[in-house]
Coordinates of N, CA and C in Angstrom, one line a residue:
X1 N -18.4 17.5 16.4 CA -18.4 16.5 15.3 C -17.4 16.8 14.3
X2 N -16.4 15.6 14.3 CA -15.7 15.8 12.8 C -16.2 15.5 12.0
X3 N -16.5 16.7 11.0 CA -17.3 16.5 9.8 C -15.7 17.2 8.3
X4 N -14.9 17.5 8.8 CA -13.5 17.6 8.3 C -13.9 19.1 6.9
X5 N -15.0 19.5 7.6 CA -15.5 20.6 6.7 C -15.3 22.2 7.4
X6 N -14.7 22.2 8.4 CA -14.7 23.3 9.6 C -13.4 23.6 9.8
X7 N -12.5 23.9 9.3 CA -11.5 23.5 9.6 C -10.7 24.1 10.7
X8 N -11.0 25.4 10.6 CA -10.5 25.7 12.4 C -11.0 25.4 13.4
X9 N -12.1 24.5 12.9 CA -12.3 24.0 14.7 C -11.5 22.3 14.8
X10 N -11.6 21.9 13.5 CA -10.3 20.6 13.4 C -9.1 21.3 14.0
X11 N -8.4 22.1 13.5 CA -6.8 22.5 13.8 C -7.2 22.9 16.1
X12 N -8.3 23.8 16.1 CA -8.7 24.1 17.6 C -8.6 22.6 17.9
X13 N -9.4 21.2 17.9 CA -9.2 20.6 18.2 C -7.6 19.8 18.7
X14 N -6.9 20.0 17.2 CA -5.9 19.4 17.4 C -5.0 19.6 18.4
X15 N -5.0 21.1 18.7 CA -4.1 22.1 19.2 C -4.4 21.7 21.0
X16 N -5.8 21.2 21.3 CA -6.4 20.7 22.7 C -5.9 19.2 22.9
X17 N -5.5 19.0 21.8 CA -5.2 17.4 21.9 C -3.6 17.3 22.4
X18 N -2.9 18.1 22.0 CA -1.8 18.4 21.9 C -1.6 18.7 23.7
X19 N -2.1 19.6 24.0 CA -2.6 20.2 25.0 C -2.3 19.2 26.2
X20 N -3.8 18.1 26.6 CA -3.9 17.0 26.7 C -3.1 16.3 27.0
X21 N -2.8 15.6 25.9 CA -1.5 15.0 25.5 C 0.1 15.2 26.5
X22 N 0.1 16.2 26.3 CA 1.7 17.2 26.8 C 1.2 16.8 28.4
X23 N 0.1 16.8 28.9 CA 0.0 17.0 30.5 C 0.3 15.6 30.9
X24 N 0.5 14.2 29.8 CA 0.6 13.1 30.5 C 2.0 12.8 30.8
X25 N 3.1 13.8 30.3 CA 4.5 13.8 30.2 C 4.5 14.4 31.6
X26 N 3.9 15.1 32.1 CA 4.4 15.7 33.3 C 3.2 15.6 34.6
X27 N 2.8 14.3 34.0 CA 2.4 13.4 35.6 C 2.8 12.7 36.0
X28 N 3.3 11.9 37.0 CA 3.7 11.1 37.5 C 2.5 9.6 38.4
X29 N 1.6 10.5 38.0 CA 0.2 9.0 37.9 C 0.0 8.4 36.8
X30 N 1.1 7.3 37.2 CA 0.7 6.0 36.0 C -0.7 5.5 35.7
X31 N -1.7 5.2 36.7 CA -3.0 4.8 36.5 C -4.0 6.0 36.2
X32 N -3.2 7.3 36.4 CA -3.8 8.4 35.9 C -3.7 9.0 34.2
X33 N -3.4 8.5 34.0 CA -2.2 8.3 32.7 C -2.8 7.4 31.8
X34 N -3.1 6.7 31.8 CA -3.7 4.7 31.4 C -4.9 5.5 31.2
X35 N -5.5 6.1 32.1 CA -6.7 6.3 32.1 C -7.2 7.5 30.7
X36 N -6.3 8.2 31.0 CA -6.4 9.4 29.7 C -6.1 9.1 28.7
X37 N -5.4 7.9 28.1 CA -5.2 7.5 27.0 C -6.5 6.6 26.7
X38 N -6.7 5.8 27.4 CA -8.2 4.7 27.2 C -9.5 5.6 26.8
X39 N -9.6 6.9 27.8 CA -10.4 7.7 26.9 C -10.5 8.8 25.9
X40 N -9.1 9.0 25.5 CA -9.4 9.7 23.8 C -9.4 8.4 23.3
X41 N -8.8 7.5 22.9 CA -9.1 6.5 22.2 C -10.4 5.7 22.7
X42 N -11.5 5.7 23.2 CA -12.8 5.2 23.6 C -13.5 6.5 22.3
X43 N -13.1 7.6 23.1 CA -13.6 8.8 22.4 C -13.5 8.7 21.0
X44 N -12.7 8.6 20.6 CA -12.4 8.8 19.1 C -13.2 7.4 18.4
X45 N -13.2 6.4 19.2 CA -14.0 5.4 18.2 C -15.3 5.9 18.2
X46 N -15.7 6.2 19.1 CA -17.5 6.6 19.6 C -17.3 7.9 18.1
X47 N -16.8 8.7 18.0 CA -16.7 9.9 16.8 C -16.8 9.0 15.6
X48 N -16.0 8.1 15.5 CA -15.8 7.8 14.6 C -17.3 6.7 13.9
X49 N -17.9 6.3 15.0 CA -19.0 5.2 14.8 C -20.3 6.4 14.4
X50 N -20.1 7.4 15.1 CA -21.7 8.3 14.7 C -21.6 9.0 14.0
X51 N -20.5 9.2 13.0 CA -20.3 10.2 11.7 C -21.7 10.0 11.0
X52 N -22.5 10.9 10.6 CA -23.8 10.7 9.4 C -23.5 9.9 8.6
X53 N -22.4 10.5 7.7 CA -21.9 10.2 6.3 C -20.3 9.9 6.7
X54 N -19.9 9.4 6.3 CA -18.5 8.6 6.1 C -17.9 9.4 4.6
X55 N -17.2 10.1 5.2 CA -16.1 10.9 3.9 C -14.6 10.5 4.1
X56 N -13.9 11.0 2.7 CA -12.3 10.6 3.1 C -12.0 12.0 3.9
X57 N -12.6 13.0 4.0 CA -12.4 14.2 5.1 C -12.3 14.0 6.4
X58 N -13.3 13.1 7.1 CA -13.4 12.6 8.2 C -12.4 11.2 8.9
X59 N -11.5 11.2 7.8 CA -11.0 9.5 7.7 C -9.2 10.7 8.1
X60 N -9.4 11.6 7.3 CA -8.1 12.0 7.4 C -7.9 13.3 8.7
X61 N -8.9 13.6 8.9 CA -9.1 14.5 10.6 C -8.5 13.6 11.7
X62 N -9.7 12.2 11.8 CA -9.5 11.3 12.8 C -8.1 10.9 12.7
X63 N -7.7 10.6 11.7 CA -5.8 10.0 11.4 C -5.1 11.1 12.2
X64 N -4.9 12.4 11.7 CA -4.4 13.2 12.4 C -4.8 13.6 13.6
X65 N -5.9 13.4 14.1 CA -6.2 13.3 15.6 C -5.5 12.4 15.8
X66 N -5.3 10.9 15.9 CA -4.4 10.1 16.6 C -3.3 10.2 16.4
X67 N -3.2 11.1 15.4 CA -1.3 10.8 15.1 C -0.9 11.4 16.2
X68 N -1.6 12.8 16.1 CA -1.4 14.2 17.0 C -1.4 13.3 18.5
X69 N -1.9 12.7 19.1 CA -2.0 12.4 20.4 C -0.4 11.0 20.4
X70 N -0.8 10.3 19.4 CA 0.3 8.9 19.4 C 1.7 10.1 19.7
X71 N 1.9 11.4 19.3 CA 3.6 12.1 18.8 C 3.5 12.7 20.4
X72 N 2.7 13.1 21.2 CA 2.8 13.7 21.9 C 2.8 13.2 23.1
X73 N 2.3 12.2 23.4 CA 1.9 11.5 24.6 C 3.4 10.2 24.5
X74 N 3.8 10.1 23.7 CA 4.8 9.1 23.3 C 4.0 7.6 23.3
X75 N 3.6 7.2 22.4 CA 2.3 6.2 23.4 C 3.3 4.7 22.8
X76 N 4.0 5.0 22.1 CA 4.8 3.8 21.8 C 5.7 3.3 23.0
X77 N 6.3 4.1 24.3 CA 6.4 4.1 25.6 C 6.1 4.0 26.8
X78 N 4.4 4.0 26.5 CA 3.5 4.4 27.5 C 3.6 2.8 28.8
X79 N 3.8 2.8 29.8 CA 3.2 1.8 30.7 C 2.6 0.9 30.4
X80 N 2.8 -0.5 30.7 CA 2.4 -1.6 30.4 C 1.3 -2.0 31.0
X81 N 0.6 -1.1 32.2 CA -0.6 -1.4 32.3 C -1.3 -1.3 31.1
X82 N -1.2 0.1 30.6 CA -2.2 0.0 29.6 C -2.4 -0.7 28.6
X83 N -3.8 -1.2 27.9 CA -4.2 -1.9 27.4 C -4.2 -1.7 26.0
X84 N -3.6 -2.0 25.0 CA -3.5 -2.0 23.6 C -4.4 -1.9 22.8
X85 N -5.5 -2.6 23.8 CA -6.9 -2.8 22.8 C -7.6 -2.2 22.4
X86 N -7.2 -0.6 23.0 CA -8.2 0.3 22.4 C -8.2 1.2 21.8
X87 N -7.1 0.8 21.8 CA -5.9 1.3 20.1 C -6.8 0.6 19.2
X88 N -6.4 -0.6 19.0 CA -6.9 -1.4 18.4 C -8.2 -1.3 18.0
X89 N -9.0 -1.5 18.9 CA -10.7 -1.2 18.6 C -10.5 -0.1 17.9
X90 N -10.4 1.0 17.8 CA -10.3 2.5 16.8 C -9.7 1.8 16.0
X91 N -8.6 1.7 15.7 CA -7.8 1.6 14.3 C -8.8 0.2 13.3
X92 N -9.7 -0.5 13.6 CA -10.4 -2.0 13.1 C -12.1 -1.2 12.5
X93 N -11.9 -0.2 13.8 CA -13.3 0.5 13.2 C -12.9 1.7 11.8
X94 N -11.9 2.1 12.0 CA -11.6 2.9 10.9 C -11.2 1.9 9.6
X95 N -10.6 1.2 9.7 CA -10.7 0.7 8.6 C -12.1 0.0 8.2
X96 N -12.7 -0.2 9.0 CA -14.2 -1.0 8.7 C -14.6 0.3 7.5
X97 N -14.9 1.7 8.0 CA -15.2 2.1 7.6 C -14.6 3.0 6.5
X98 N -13.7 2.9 6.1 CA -12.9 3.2 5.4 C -12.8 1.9 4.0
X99 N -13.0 1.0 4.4 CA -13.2 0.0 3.2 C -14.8 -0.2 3.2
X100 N -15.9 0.3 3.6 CA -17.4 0.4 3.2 C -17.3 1.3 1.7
X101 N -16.3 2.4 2.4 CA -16.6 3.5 1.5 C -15.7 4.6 0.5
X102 N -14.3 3.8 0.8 CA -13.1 4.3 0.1 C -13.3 4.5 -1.4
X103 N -14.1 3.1 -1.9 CA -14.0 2.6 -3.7 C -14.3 3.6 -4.3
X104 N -15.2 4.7 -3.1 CA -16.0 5.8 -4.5 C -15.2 6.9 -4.2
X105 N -13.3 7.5 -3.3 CA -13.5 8.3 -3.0 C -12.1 8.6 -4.5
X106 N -12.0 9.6 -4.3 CA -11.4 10.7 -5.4 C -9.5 9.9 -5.3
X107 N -9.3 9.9 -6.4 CA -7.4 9.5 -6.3 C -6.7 10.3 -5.1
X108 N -7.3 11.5 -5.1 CA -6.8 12.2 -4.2 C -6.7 12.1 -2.8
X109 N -8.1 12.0 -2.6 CA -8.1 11.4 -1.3 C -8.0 10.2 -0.8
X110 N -7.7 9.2 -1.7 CA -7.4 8.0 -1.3 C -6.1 8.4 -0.7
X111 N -4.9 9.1 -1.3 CA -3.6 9.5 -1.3 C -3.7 9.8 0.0
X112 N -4.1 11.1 0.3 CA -3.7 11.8 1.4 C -4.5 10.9 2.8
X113 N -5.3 10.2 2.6 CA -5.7 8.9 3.5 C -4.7 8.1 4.1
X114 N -4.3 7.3 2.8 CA -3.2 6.4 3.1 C -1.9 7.7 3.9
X115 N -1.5 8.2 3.0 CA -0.5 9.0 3.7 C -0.6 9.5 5.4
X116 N -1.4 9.8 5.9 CA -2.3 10.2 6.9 C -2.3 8.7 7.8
X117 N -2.5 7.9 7.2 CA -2.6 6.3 7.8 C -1.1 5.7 8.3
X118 N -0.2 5.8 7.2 CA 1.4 5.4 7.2 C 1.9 6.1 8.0
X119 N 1.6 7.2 8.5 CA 2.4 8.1 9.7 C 1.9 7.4 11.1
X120 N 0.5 7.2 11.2 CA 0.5 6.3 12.4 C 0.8 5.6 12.3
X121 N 1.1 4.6 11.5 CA 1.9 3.2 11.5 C 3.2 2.8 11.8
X122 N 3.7 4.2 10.9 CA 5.1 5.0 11.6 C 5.2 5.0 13.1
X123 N 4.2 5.7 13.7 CA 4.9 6.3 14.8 C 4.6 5.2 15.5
X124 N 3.3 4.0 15.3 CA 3.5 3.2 16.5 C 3.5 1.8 16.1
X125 N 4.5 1.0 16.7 CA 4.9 -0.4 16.0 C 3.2 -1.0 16.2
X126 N 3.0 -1.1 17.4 CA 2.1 -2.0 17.5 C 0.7 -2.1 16.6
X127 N 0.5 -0.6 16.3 CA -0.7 -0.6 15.2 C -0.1 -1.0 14.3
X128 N 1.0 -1.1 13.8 CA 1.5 -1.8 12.4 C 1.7 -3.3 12.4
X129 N 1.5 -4.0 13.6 CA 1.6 -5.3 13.8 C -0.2 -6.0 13.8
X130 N -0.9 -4.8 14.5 CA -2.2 -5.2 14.3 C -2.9 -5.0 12.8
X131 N -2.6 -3.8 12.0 CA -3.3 -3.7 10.6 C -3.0 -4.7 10.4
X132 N -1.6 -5.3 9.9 CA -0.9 -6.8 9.1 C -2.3 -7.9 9.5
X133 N -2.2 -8.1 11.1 CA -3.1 -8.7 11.3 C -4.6 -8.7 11.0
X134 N -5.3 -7.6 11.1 CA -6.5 -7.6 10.4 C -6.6 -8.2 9.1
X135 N -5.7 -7.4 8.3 CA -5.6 -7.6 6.8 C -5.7 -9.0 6.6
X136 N -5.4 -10.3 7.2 CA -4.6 -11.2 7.2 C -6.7 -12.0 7.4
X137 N -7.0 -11.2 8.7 CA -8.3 -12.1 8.8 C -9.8 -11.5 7.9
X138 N -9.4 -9.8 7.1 CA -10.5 -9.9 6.4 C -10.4 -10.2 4.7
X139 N -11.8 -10.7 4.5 CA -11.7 -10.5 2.8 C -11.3 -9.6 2.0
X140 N -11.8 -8.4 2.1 CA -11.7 -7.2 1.3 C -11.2 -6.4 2.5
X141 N -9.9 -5.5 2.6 CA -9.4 -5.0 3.3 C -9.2 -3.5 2.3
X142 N -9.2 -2.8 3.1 CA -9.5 -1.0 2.5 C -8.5 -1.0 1.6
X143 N -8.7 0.0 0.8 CA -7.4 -0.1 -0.5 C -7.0 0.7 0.6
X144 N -6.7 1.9 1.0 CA -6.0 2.7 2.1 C -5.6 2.2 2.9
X145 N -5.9 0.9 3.6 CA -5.2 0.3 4.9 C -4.0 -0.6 3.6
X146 N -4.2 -1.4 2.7 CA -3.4 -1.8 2.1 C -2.3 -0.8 1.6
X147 N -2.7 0.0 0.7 CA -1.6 0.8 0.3 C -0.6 1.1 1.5
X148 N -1.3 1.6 2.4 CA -0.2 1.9 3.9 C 0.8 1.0 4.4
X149 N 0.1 -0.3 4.2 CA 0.9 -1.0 4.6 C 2.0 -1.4 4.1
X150 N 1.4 -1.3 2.3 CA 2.5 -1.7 1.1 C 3.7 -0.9 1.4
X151 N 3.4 0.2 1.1 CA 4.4 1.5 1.1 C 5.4 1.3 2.5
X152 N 4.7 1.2 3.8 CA 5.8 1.3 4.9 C 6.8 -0.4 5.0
X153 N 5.9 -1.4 4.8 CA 6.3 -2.4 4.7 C 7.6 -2.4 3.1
X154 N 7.7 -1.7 2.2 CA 8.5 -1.6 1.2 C 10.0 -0.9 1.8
X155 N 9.8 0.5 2.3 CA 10.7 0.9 2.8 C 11.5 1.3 4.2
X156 N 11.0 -0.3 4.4 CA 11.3 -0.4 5.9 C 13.0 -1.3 5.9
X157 N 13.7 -0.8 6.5 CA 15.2 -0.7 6.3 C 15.5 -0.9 8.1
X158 N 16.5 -2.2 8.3 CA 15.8 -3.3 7.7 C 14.8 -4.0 6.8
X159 N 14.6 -4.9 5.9 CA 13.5 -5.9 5.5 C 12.5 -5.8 6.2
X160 N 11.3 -5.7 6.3 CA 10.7 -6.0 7.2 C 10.1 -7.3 7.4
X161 N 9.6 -7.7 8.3 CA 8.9 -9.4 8.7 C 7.5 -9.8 7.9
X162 N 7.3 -8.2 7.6 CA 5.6 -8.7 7.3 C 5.6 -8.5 5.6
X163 N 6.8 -8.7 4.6 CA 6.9 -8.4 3.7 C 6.6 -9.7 2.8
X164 N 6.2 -10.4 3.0 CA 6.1 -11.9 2.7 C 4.5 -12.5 2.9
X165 N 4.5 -11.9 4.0 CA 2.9 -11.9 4.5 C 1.8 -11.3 3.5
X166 N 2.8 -9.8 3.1 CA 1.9 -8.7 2.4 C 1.7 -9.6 0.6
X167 N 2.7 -10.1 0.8 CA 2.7 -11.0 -0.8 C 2.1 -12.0 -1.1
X168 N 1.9 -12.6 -0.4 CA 1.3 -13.8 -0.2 C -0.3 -13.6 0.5
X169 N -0.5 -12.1 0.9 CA -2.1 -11.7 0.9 C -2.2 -11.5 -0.5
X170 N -1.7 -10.6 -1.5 CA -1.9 -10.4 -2.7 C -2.4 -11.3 -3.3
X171 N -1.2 -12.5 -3.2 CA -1.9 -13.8 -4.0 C -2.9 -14.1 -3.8
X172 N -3.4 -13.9 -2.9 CA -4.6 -14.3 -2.3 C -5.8 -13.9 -2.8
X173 N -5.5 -12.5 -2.4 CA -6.7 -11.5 -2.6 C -7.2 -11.0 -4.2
X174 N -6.1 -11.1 -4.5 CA -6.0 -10.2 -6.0 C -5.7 -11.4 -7.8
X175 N -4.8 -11.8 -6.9 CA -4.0 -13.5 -8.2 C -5.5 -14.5 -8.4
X176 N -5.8 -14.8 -6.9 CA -7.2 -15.8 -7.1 C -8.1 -15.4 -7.1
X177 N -8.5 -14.4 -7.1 CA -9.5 -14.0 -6.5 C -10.5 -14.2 -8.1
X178 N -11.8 -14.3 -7.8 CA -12.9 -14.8 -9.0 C -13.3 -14.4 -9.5
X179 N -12.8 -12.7 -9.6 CA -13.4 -11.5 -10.2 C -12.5 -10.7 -10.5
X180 N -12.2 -9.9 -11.4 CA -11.3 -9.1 -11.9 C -11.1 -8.0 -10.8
X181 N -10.2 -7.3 -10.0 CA -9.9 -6.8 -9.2 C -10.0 -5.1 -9.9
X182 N -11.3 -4.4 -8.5 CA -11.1 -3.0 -9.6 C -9.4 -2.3 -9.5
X183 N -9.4 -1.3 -10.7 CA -8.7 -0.7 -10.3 C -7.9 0.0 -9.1
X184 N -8.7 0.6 -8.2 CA -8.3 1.1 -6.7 C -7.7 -0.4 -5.8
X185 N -8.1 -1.1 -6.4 CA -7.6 -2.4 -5.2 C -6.0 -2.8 -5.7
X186 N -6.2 -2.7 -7.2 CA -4.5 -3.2 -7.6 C -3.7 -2.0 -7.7
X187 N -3.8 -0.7 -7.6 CA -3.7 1.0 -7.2 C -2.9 0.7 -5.8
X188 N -3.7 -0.1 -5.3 CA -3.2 0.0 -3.3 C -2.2 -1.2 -3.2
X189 N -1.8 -2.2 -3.9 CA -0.8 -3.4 -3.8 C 0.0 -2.5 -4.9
X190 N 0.1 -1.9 -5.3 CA 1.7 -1.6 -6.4 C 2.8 -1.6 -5.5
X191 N 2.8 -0.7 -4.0 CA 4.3 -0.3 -4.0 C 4.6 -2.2 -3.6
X192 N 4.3 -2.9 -2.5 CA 5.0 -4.6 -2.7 C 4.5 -5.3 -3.9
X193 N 3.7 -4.8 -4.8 CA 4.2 -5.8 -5.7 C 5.6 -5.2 -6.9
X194 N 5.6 -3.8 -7.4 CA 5.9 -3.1 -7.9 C 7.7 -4.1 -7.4
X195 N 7.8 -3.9 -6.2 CA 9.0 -4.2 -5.3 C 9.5 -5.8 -5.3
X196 N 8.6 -6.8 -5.5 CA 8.8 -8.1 -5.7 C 10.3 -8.5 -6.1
X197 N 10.7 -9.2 -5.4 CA 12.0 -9.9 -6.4 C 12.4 -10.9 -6.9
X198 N 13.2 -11.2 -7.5 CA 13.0 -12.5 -8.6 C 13.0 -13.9 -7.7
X199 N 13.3 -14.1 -6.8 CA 13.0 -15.3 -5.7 C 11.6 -14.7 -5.2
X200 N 11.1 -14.1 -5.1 CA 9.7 -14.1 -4.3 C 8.8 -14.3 -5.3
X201 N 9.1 -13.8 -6.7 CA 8.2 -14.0 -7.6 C 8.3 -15.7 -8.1
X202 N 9.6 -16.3 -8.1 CA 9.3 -17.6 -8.5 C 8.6 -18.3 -7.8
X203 N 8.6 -18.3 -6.8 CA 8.0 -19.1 -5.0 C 6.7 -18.7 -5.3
X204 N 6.7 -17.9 -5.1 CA 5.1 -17.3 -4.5 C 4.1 -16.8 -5.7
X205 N 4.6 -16.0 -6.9 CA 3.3 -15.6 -7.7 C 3.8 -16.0 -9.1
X206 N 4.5 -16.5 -9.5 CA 4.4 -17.1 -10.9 C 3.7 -18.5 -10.8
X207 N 3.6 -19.4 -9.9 CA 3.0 -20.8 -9.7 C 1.4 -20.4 -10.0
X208 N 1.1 -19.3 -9.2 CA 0.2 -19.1 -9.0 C -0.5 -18.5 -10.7
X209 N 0.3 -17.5 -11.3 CA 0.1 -16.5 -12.1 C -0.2 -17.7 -13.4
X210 N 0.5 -19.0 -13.6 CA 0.0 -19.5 -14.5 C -1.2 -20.2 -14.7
X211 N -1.8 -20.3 -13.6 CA -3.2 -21.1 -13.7 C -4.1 -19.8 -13.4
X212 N -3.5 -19.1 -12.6 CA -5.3 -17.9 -13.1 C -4.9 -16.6 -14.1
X213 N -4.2 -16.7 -15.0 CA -3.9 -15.7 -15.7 C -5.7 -15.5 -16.7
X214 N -5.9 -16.7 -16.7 CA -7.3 -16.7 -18.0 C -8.3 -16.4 -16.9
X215 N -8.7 -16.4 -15.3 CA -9.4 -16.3 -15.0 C -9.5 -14.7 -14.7
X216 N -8.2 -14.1 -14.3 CA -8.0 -12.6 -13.8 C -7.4 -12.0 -14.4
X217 N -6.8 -12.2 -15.8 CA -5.6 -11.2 -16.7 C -4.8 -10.1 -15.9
X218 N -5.9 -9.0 -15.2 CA -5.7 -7.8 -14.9 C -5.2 -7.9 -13.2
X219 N -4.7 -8.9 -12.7 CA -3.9 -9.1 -11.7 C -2.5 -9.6 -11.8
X220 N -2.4 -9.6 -13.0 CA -0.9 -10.6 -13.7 C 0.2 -9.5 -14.3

């Protein structure tokens, strides 16, 4: 159990992952291959769904568990049989639980969360095409999955595509929204809003910033 309290047996872990991992570079069974990847990622969600308690300890083990498998296995290259989705399915359940229970965790660990989060995002396009998308279909999305996104989406060189997206969620989430936005939520949108530029802000959040200034001050 990742309980992120043990910590040589996290690093033992990682070191097996690695392990693992390294043996799918030197097979040459593709459907052998597909298969090993579908079950650390089955695995890791099933870890991730029976945690007791939900800590930012266990949020930042599991990150580096997948990162450690995404750097080693190359999975941004992997065969097109395999199925994305269960990528996916982990990365939807970690944020589920990650925005139940982020609001109460320490500045600090929100940090080393997000940071921990932005490296897989880094290393694999596809989960960065899917968080955008989540973000996009829930209400209240993790300050940690947002900050991640803000930050890589800011200094992605080229522009990136979903930079417009992430602004125009803001407006959404934070400009209208009917309730003063706590602190940790407008904490996790600084680096794209921080980054805004004088055409994105006339288009998109001054229109908006003058009719809900009286309702939300503390989003303006």
């Amino acid at each position: 159990r990742c309980t992120g309290q043990q910590r040589p047996l996290q690093w033992t872990c990682l070191e097996l992952i690695t392990i693992a991992g390294r043996s799918t570079k030197a097979s040459e069974d593709a459907t052998g291959i597909v298969e090993l990847h579908s079950f650390f990622f089955k695995l890791a969600k099933k870890e991730a769904k029976t945690q007791p308690t939900w800590k930012p300890q266990v949020a930042v083990t599991l990150l580096q568990y997948v990162l450690r498998w995404m750097q080693v296995t190359n999975l941004a290259k992997v065969d097109d049989s395999f199925k994305f989705d269960v990528v996916t399915s982990l990365m939807e359940t970690l944020y589920t639980e990650m925005g139940r229970t982020c609001a109460g965790w320490t500045f600090r660990w929100r940090l080393k969360s997000m940071r921990a989060l932005r490296r897989v995002l880094q290393t694999c396009p596809q989960a960065l095409e899917d968080a955008v998308a989540w973000s996009k279909k829930t209400d209240e999305p993790a300050a940690v999955l947002v900050s991640a996104l803000s930050a890589e989406v800011v200094a992605a060189d080229p522009p990136s595509a979903h930079r417009q997206t992430l602004i125009e969620l803001y407006a959404k989430q934070v400009v209208e929204a009917k309730a003063p936005s706590p602190e940790g939520k407008l904490w996790a949108w600084g680096p794209i809003v921080g980054n805004v530029t004088g055409d994105e802000l006339c288009k998109t959040l001054l229109p908006l910033a003058g009719r809900m200034s009286k309702r939300n001050p503390a989003a303006i």
